[in-house]
Amino acid sequence: MEGLSEVHSVTAVKAELGFSRPSEVVDDHDVRGLRRAVTRPIDYDFSQQFEYRQCKVQDLCASDQPSTNLLDSGFETIDLAPLRGLQSLLAEVKAVGEISNDQARRLRRHLRGGIFPLGSGKCLKMLHIAPEGLVMRTGGPNGLKVAPHLTMTEMNHHDVAQAIHGDQDVRGTPLKQMMRGKAPWLFRHQTPDGSNRWSPLVLVNLWIPLQQITRPLTLMDRRSLDASNHQLRYALPTESFLDRSDDMRLNDIWSFLHDDSQQWYFHSRMDHSKAYVFDTLGEPHGSFILPGEDVAEQYYLHLQELCGQLLAGGVKQRPAASTVALPADTTLPLRKAIKSMASLVASVPLGNPGKPAVDAWLTRVREAMDCVVRKSLEMRVVALLLPDQWPFNRR
Ligand SMILES: [Fe+2]
């Protein structure tokens, strides 16, 4: 494989992000004067509803990148490393690949009441982790379904989000019913038809990457969003993963149209020692496929095939070395993961190597293949914005 020995550090990648198609936009018949993206059945062809547009996505791990903060940009990262018990729990969930009810209870216990410093001289006190919306997502490289036999439940086996979206309309279902229409008065928010910039109460998503060498989350600096022209109401059907009454079957979220002026960010290196907090009430976000993931997918499938051959009696001949060059903007972590898979393909034991050699190779292969599967946890948190000074930030 060419280029694997070179060390590249990228500051931005070119990637396809999924936006609503302009042909799917209609005028809303509501009194709010907004536009809406048409709701289609849950199994409707993605490409009919959404279009992929090439965007520059800047890597916040690179030097000289702007800093982001929750209040202005709509998102920032918080440090989870000091919470040792939480870190052990997240490592457990990452290893198993799904979260149990008991682990979800422990996760909530670790976070409830936690205080995290933010930019802008504020800190975030987590008051309540919502019972609904705690979700673990898993996605293979380049969109590969790595566990197609597993059925999506309320918490587990969710695919990564392909379309750029905002998670909740402050005036929409289910907040409207749950808070009897008071949510816009209680929660700080900014929407195309109104804002509340004085409330210290926020509804945020806490998004914890268990590993995201592939399919990372991207978030927009919402100061670059023209909300009145590009933010659309969208009713998301939820019956495939939530058991709700008929009046709350459609979740009112936001969809977005593409525009060249929008600024997008991601982290090429991020594990569960950090997490994103972002505004649930409209911050545009979604996952994307990194340059080079198609190569990772090919090695993943190659290793899967070799594992099958080895367990079925042995590999007779090593596959020829690949001559595929990785794109110049392949991130360093992905480049390393591909290199590791390439060396395992080249070192597969031939003939009758004996059980210890086979077991050793299979263990390394499982680790290398697992590395390129994106795993993340997300939940919704009611939190308070406080000055980052004593006694407000007292733990
Ligand atoms: Fe989301």
Short mmCIF file of C-alpha atoms and ligand atoms in Angstrom, two decimals:
data_model
loop_
_atom_site.label_atom_id
_atom_site.label_comp_id
_atom_site.label_asym_id
_atom_site.label_seq_id
_atom_site.Cartn_x
_atom_site.Cartn_y
_atom_site.Cartn_z
CA MET A 1 0.00 0.00 0.00
CA GLU A 2 1.35 3.38 -1.00
CA GLY A 3 1.60 6.28 1.37
CA LEU A 4 1.20 4.33 4.60
CA SER A 5 4.70 5.03 5.81
CA GLU A 6 4.28 8.78 5.36
CA VAL A 7 3.07 10.81 8.31
CA HIS A 8 0.36 13.27 7.36
CA SER A 9 -1.39 15.72 9.56
CA VAL A 10 -4.48 17.30 8.03
CA THR A 11 -6.22 20.50 9.06
CA ALA A 12 -9.40 19.88 7.06
CA VAL A 13 -10.98 17.17 4.95
CA LYS A 14 -13.33 17.32 1.98
CA ALA A 15 -16.38 15.22 2.72
CA GLU A 16 -19.96 14.68 1.60
CA LEU A 17 -22.59 15.83 4.12
CA GLY A 18 -26.29 14.95 3.74
CA PHE A 19 -28.75 17.88 3.45
CA SER A 20 -32.45 18.17 2.59
CA ARG A 21 -33.06 18.39 -1.15
CA PRO A 22 -34.51 21.78 -2.15
CA SER A 23 -37.23 19.87 -4.06
CA GLU A 24 -38.41 18.41 -0.70
CA VAL A 25 -39.10 21.83 0.83
CA VAL A 26 -42.69 23.10 1.12
CA ASP A 27 -44.35 26.11 2.74
CA ASP A 28 -45.73 25.26 6.15
CA HIS A 29 -49.46 25.69 6.73
CA ASP A 30 -48.80 26.55 10.37
CA VAL A 31 -48.84 30.16 11.61
CA ARG A 32 -45.08 30.24 12.22
CA GLY A 33 -44.15 31.38 8.71
CA LEU A 34 -41.39 28.78 8.35
CA ARG A 35 -40.69 26.23 5.69
CA ARG A 36 -40.74 22.50 6.15
CA ALA A 37 -39.01 19.44 4.66
CA VAL A 38 -41.58 16.81 3.62
CA THR A 39 -41.87 13.80 5.94
CA ARG A 40 -41.44 10.51 4.09
CA PRO A 41 -41.92 6.93 5.36
CA ILE A 42 -39.05 5.69 7.54
CA ASP A 43 -37.93 3.23 4.82
CA TYR A 44 -38.04 5.86 2.02
CA ASP A 45 -34.96 6.01 -0.24
CA PHE A 46 -32.44 8.32 1.49
CA SER A 47 -31.14 9.71 -1.79
CA GLN A 48 -34.63 10.85 -2.85
CA GLN A 49 -35.01 12.91 0.29
CA PHE A 50 -31.46 14.11 0.91
CA GLU A 51 -28.56 15.21 -1.26
CA TYR A 52 -24.87 14.84 -0.47
CA ARG A 53 -22.92 18.08 -0.86
CA GLN A 54 -19.17 18.35 -0.64
CA CYS A 55 -18.09 20.44 2.35
CA LYS A 56 -14.80 21.42 3.94
CA VAL A 57 -14.79 19.97 7.47
CA GLN A 58 -12.10 21.49 9.69
CA ASP A 59 -10.23 19.30 12.17
CA LEU A 60 -10.30 20.89 15.63
CA CYS A 61 -7.35 18.65 16.63
CA ALA A 62 -5.11 20.62 14.24
CA SER A 63 -3.24 23.65 15.45
CA ASP A 64 -4.50 27.21 14.76
CA GLN A 65 -8.17 26.23 14.68
CA PRO A 66 -10.75 28.60 16.16
CA SER A 67 -12.12 27.75 19.57
CA THR A 68 -15.82 26.94 19.80
CA ASN A 69 -18.23 27.46 22.66
CA LEU A 70 -21.71 26.30 23.47
CA LEU A 71 -23.35 29.72 23.66
CA ASP A 72 -22.02 31.21 20.42
CA SER A 73 -21.01 28.30 18.16
CA GLY A 74 -23.68 25.92 19.53
CA PHE A 75 -21.17 23.30 20.68
CA GLU A 76 -17.95 22.67 22.56
CA THR A 77 -16.12 19.82 24.27
CA ILE A 78 -16.00 19.09 27.99
CA ASP A 79 -13.45 17.04 29.89
CA LEU A 80 -14.68 13.71 31.31
CA ALA A 81 -11.22 12.35 32.21
CA PRO A 82 -11.37 13.28 35.93
CA LEU A 83 -14.45 11.05 36.38
CA ARG A 84 -12.56 7.79 36.88
CA GLY A 85 -15.64 5.65 37.58
CA LEU A 86 -17.32 7.00 34.46
CA GLN A 87 -14.21 6.26 32.37
CA SER A 88 -14.20 2.58 33.51
CA LEU A 89 -17.90 2.29 32.70
CA LEU A 90 -17.42 3.79 29.21
CA ALA A 91 -14.53 1.39 28.52
CA GLU A 92 -16.86 -1.50 29.49
CA VAL A 93 -19.61 -0.29 27.13
CA LYS A 94 -17.10 0.21 24.30
CA ALA A 95 -15.74 -3.34 24.69
CA VAL A 96 -19.20 -4.96 24.69
CA GLY A 97 -20.57 -2.74 21.89
CA GLU A 98 -23.91 -2.10 23.59
CA ILE A 99 -25.25 -0.56 26.78
CA SER A 100 -27.37 -2.45 29.33
CA ASN A 101 -30.10 -0.98 31.55
CA ASP A 102 -27.80 -1.29 34.55
CA GLN A 103 -24.96 0.52 32.75
CA ALA A 104 -27.40 3.26 31.68
CA ARG A 105 -28.44 3.71 35.32
CA ARG A 106 -24.78 3.94 36.39
CA LEU A 107 -24.02 6.37 33.56
CA ARG A 108 -26.81 8.70 34.71
CA ARG A 109 -25.60 8.46 38.31
CA HIS A 110 -22.03 9.45 37.34
CA LEU A 111 -23.22 12.50 35.39
CA ARG A 112 -26.13 13.82 37.45
CA GLY A 113 -25.04 16.87 39.44
CA GLY A 114 -21.70 17.03 37.57
CA ILE A 115 -20.18 20.48 36.95
CA PHE A 116 -18.07 21.05 33.84
CA PRO A 117 -16.15 24.23 32.92
CA LEU A 118 -17.11 25.82 29.59
CA GLY A 119 -15.60 28.62 27.53
CA SER A 120 -16.94 32.15 28.04
CA GLY A 121 -16.38 31.98 31.81
CA LYS A 122 -19.36 29.68 32.40
CA CYS A 123 -19.77 26.18 33.76
CA LEU A 124 -22.47 23.62 33.07
CA LYS A 125 -24.25 21.89 35.95
CA MET A 126 -26.03 18.72 34.82
CA LEU A 127 -29.39 18.55 36.56
CA HIS A 128 -31.23 15.74 34.81
CA ILE A 129 -30.44 13.09 32.18
CA ALA A 130 -33.63 12.52 30.16
CA PRO A 131 -35.00 8.95 30.36
CA GLU A 132 -35.68 9.00 26.60
CA GLY A 133 -32.89 9.62 24.08
CA LEU A 134 -30.01 7.66 25.64
CA VAL A 135 -28.75 5.94 22.51
CA MET A 136 -25.71 3.95 21.46
CA ARG A 137 -24.77 4.19 17.78
CA THR A 138 -22.51 1.90 15.79
CA GLY A 139 -21.30 2.29 12.22
CA GLY A 140 -18.79 0.46 10.06
CA PRO A 141 -16.23 2.10 7.76
CA ASN A 142 -17.68 3.70 4.61
CA GLY A 143 -21.24 2.83 5.68
CA LEU A 144 -20.58 -0.90 6.05
CA LYS A 145 -23.20 -2.67 8.21
CA VAL A 146 -20.98 -4.59 10.63
CA ALA A 147 -23.81 -6.29 12.53
CA PRO A 148 -26.81 -6.46 10.16
CA HIS A 149 -28.41 -9.28 12.22
CA LEU A 150 -28.97 -7.02 15.26
CA THR A 151 -32.33 -5.25 15.58
CA MET A 152 -32.53 -1.64 16.73
CA THR A 153 -33.96 -1.21 20.24
CA GLU A 154 -34.70 2.00 22.16
CA MET A 155 -31.08 2.24 23.36
CA ASN A 156 -28.94 -0.04 21.20
CA HIS A 157 -27.95 -0.87 17.62
CA HIS A 158 -28.77 2.54 16.16
CA ASP A 159 -26.99 3.37 12.92
CA VAL A 160 -25.04 6.63 12.72
CA ALA A 161 -27.05 9.67 11.59
CA GLN A 162 -26.48 10.20 7.86
CA ALA A 163 -28.40 13.45 7.47
CA ILE A 164 -27.51 16.80 8.99
CA HIS A 165 -30.23 17.68 11.50
CA GLY A 166 -31.09 19.53 14.72
CA ASP A 167 -32.55 17.30 17.40
CA GLN A 168 -35.57 19.17 18.73
CA ASP A 169 -37.88 22.08 17.90
CA VAL A 170 -38.48 23.89 21.19
CA ARG A 171 -42.11 24.51 20.14
CA GLY A 172 -42.65 20.98 18.82
CA THR A 173 -43.48 17.40 19.87
CA PRO A 174 -42.70 15.95 22.38
CA LEU A 175 -41.50 19.02 24.35
CA LYS A 176 -44.82 20.79 23.61
CA GLN A 177 -46.82 18.02 25.31
CA MET A 178 -44.31 17.27 28.08
CA MET A 179 -43.94 20.90 29.16
CA ARG A 180 -47.44 22.12 28.21
CA GLY A 181 -46.02 24.70 25.79
CA LYS A 182 -43.71 26.29 28.38
CA ALA A 183 -40.41 25.05 26.87
CA PRO A 184 -39.66 28.26 24.84
CA TRP A 185 -39.99 30.29 28.07
CA LEU A 186 -37.88 27.95 30.18
CA PHE A 187 -35.04 26.91 27.86
CA ARG A 188 -32.41 29.12 26.32
CA HIS A 189 -32.68 28.68 22.53
CA GLN A 190 -32.44 30.33 19.14
CA THR A 191 -34.73 29.31 16.32
CA PRO A 192 -35.67 31.02 13.05
CA ASP A 193 -38.87 32.37 14.62
CA GLY A 194 -37.73 33.36 18.09
CA SER A 195 -35.08 33.11 20.74
CA ASN A 196 -34.56 33.07 24.48
CA ARG A 197 -31.09 34.37 25.32
CA TRP A 198 -31.61 35.14 29.01
CA SER A 199 -32.53 31.79 30.53
CA PRO A 200 -29.72 29.91 32.32
CA LEU A 201 -31.56 26.62 31.71
CA VAL A 202 -30.37 24.68 28.65
CA LEU A 203 -31.27 21.41 26.95
CA VAL A 204 -28.06 19.94 25.58
CA ASN A 205 -26.94 16.75 23.94
CA LEU A 206 -24.04 15.03 25.63
CA TRP A 207 -22.29 13.09 22.86
CA ILE A 208 -19.55 10.71 24.02
CA PRO A 209 -17.29 9.15 21.40
CA LEU A 210 -16.30 5.64 22.44
CA GLN A 211 -14.26 5.53 19.25
CA GLN A 212 -14.58 7.61 16.11
CA ILE A 213 -11.62 6.92 13.82
CA THR A 214 -14.34 6.48 11.17
CA ARG A 215 -17.77 8.13 10.69
CA PRO A 216 -17.05 11.06 13.04
CA LEU A 217 -19.60 13.57 14.18
CA THR A 218 -19.50 16.96 12.49
CA LEU A 219 -21.07 20.12 13.94
CA MET A 220 -21.71 23.49 12.36
CA ASP A 221 -20.61 26.78 13.88
CA ARG A 222 -24.14 28.10 14.00
CA ARG A 223 -22.94 31.66 13.56
CA SER A 224 -22.40 30.60 9.93
CA LEU A 225 -26.03 29.42 9.53
CA ASP A 226 -28.61 31.54 7.71
CA ALA A 227 -31.46 30.12 9.81
CA SER A 228 -34.33 31.94 8.10
CA ASN A 229 -33.39 30.49 4.70
CA HIS A 230 -31.74 27.14 5.50
CA GLN A 231 -33.35 25.78 8.68
CA LEU A 232 -36.47 23.68 8.02
CA ARG A 233 -39.09 22.12 10.25
CA TYR A 234 -39.16 18.36 9.91
CA ALA A 235 -41.43 15.73 11.50
CA LEU A 236 -39.42 12.56 12.18
CA PRO A 237 -41.37 9.27 12.49
CA THR A 238 -40.27 7.49 15.69
CA GLU A 239 -42.34 4.29 15.74
CA SER A 240 -39.38 2.07 14.77
CA PHE A 241 -37.50 2.83 17.99
CA LEU A 242 -39.83 4.56 20.48
CA ASP A 243 -43.07 3.42 22.06
CA ARG A 244 -45.08 6.63 22.14
CA SER A 245 -48.74 7.59 22.09
CA ASP A 246 -50.24 8.55 18.71
CA ASP A 247 -50.07 12.31 19.35
CA MET A 248 -46.31 12.06 19.90
CA ARG A 249 -45.47 9.62 17.09
CA LEU A 250 -43.82 12.36 15.01
CA ASN A 251 -40.87 14.13 16.64
CA ASP A 252 -40.50 17.78 15.58
CA ILE A 253 -36.85 18.24 14.70
CA TRP A 254 -34.92 20.44 12.24
CA SER A 255 -33.48 19.68 8.83
CA PHE A 256 -31.10 21.90 6.86
CA LEU A 257 -30.34 23.07 3.34
CA HIS A 258 -26.73 23.34 2.24
CA ASP A 259 -24.95 26.63 1.75
CA ASP A 260 -21.29 27.30 0.93
CA SER A 261 -20.94 29.77 3.80
CA GLN A 262 -21.64 27.12 6.48
CA GLN A 263 -18.61 26.18 8.57
CA TRP A 264 -18.21 22.58 9.71
CA TYR A 265 -15.91 21.03 12.35
CA PHE A 266 -14.89 17.60 13.69
CA HIS A 267 -12.16 16.01 15.80
CA SER A 268 -9.94 13.43 14.08
CA ARG A 269 -8.72 12.16 17.48
CA MET A 270 -11.27 11.95 20.24
CA ASP A 271 -12.01 9.25 22.79
CA HIS A 272 -14.30 9.06 25.80
CA SER A 273 -12.05 11.25 27.94
CA LYS A 274 -13.87 14.14 26.20
CA ALA A 275 -17.45 14.68 25.06
CA TYR A 276 -19.33 17.19 22.97
CA VAL A 277 -22.09 19.24 24.51
CA PHE A 278 -24.30 20.88 21.93
CA ASP A 279 -27.63 22.68 21.83
CA THR A 280 -30.37 20.05 21.43
CA LEU A 281 -32.76 22.79 20.26
CA GLY A 282 -31.26 23.33 16.82
CA GLU A 283 -27.50 22.83 16.57
CA PRO A 284 -26.87 21.30 13.08
CA HIS A 285 -24.91 18.02 13.26
CA GLY A 286 -24.54 14.59 11.66
CA SER A 287 -21.96 11.98 10.80
CA PHE A 288 -19.87 11.74 7.67
CA ILE A 289 -17.52 9.39 5.87
CA LEU A 290 -13.84 10.34 5.99
CA PRO A 291 -11.54 10.23 2.96
CA GLY A 292 -9.91 6.77 2.97
CA GLU A 293 -12.79 4.91 4.65
CA ASP A 294 -13.44 2.97 1.43
CA VAL A 295 -9.92 1.52 1.77
CA ALA A 296 -10.56 0.68 5.44
CA GLU A 297 -13.78 -1.07 4.39
CA GLN A 298 -11.91 -3.20 1.82
CA TYR A 299 -9.35 -4.31 4.42
CA TYR A 300 -12.12 -5.00 6.93
CA LEU A 301 -13.87 -7.29 4.43
CA HIS A 302 -10.56 -8.88 3.43
CA LEU A 303 -9.75 -9.73 7.06
CA GLN A 304 -13.27 -11.06 7.60
CA GLU A 305 -12.79 -13.38 4.62
CA LEU A 306 -9.34 -14.54 5.82
CA CYS A 307 -10.74 -15.26 9.33
CA GLY A 308 -13.40 -17.45 7.71
CA GLN A 309 -10.80 -19.34 5.65
CA LEU A 310 -8.52 -19.83 8.66
CA LEU A 311 -11.32 -21.22 10.83
CA ALA A 312 -12.55 -23.44 7.97
CA GLY A 313 -9.23 -25.24 7.53
CA GLY A 314 -6.50 -22.81 6.56
CA VAL A 315 -5.35 -20.11 4.16
CA LYS A 316 -3.46 -21.44 1.14
CA GLN A 317 -2.12 -18.23 -0.31
CA ARG A 318 -1.64 -14.69 0.99
CA PRO A 319 -3.53 -12.04 -0.99
CA ALA A 320 -1.43 -9.72 -3.15
CA ALA A 321 -0.42 -6.46 -1.49
CA SER A 322 -2.74 -3.56 -2.32
CA THR A 323 -1.39 -0.69 -4.40
CA VAL A 324 -4.23 1.68 -3.55
CA ALA A 325 -3.06 5.15 -2.53
CA LEU A 326 -4.88 6.82 0.33
CA PRO A 327 -6.29 10.30 -0.30
CA ALA A 328 -3.94 13.05 0.88
CA ASP A 329 -6.47 14.24 3.46
CA THR A 330 -6.83 10.84 5.17
CA THR A 331 -6.59 11.56 8.90
CA LEU A 332 -3.62 10.19 10.81
CA PRO A 333 -5.66 7.86 13.10
CA LEU A 334 -7.44 6.33 10.09
CA ARG A 335 -4.14 6.01 8.22
CA LYS A 336 -2.65 4.11 11.20
CA ALA A 337 -5.70 1.84 11.52
CA ILE A 338 -5.49 0.96 7.80
CA LYS A 339 -1.77 0.29 8.12
CA SER A 340 -2.43 -2.09 11.00
CA MET A 341 -5.08 -4.00 9.00
CA ALA A 342 -2.78 -4.12 5.93
CA SER A 343 0.04 -5.68 7.97
CA LEU A 344 -2.37 -8.32 9.36
CA VAL A 345 -3.50 -9.24 5.85
CA ALA A 346 0.18 -9.60 4.89
CA SER A 347 0.95 -11.77 7.92
CA VAL A 348 -1.95 -14.22 7.86
CA PRO A 349 -0.61 -17.68 8.86
CA LEU A 350 -0.50 -20.10 5.91
CA GLY A 351 -1.04 -23.84 5.74
CA ASN A 352 -1.36 -25.57 9.12
CA PRO A 353 0.16 -23.09 11.55
CA GLY A 354 -1.17 -24.62 14.81
CA LYS A 355 -3.75 -23.25 17.26
CA PRO A 356 -1.57 -20.76 19.22
CA ALA A 357 -0.46 -18.94 16.04
CA VAL A 358 -4.02 -18.87 14.71
CA ASP A 359 -5.44 -17.59 18.02
CA ALA A 360 -2.77 -14.88 18.30
CA TRP A 361 -3.47 -13.64 14.76
CA LEU A 362 -7.26 -13.74 15.27
CA THR A 363 -7.00 -11.70 18.49
CA ARG A 364 -5.00 -8.98 16.73
CA VAL A 365 -7.42 -9.02 13.80
CA ARG A 366 -10.48 -8.59 16.02
CA GLU A 367 -8.86 -5.58 17.69
CA ALA A 368 -7.82 -4.02 14.36
CA MET A 369 -11.28 -4.53 12.82
CA ASP A 370 -13.05 -3.19 15.91
CA CYS A 371 -10.91 -0.03 15.78
CA VAL A 372 -12.54 1.12 12.53
CA VAL A 373 -16.09 0.74 13.86
CA ARG A 374 -17.49 4.02 15.09
CA LYS A 375 -19.18 3.70 18.51
CA SER A 376 -20.80 6.56 20.39
CA LEU A 377 -23.22 7.28 23.21
CA GLU A 378 -25.58 10.22 23.32
CA MET A 379 -28.13 11.52 25.77
CA ARG A 380 -30.15 14.64 26.49
CA VAL A 381 -29.36 16.65 29.55
CA VAL A 382 -31.22 19.46 31.29
CA ALA A 383 -28.45 21.69 32.62
CA LEU A 384 -27.84 25.04 34.23
CA LEU A 385 -25.39 27.64 32.96
CA LEU A 386 -23.57 29.19 35.91
CA PRO A 387 -20.57 31.50 36.36
CA ASP A 388 -17.41 29.39 36.54
CA GLN A 389 -16.51 30.70 39.99
CA TRP A 390 -16.99 29.71 43.61
CA PRO A 391 -19.53 28.91 45.00
CA PHE A 392 -21.41 28.23 41.70
CA ASN A 393 -18.78 25.76 40.44
CA ARG A 394 -18.47 23.94 43.78
CA ARG A 395 -18.49 20.16 43.18
FE FE B 1 -28.91 14.12 16.56
#
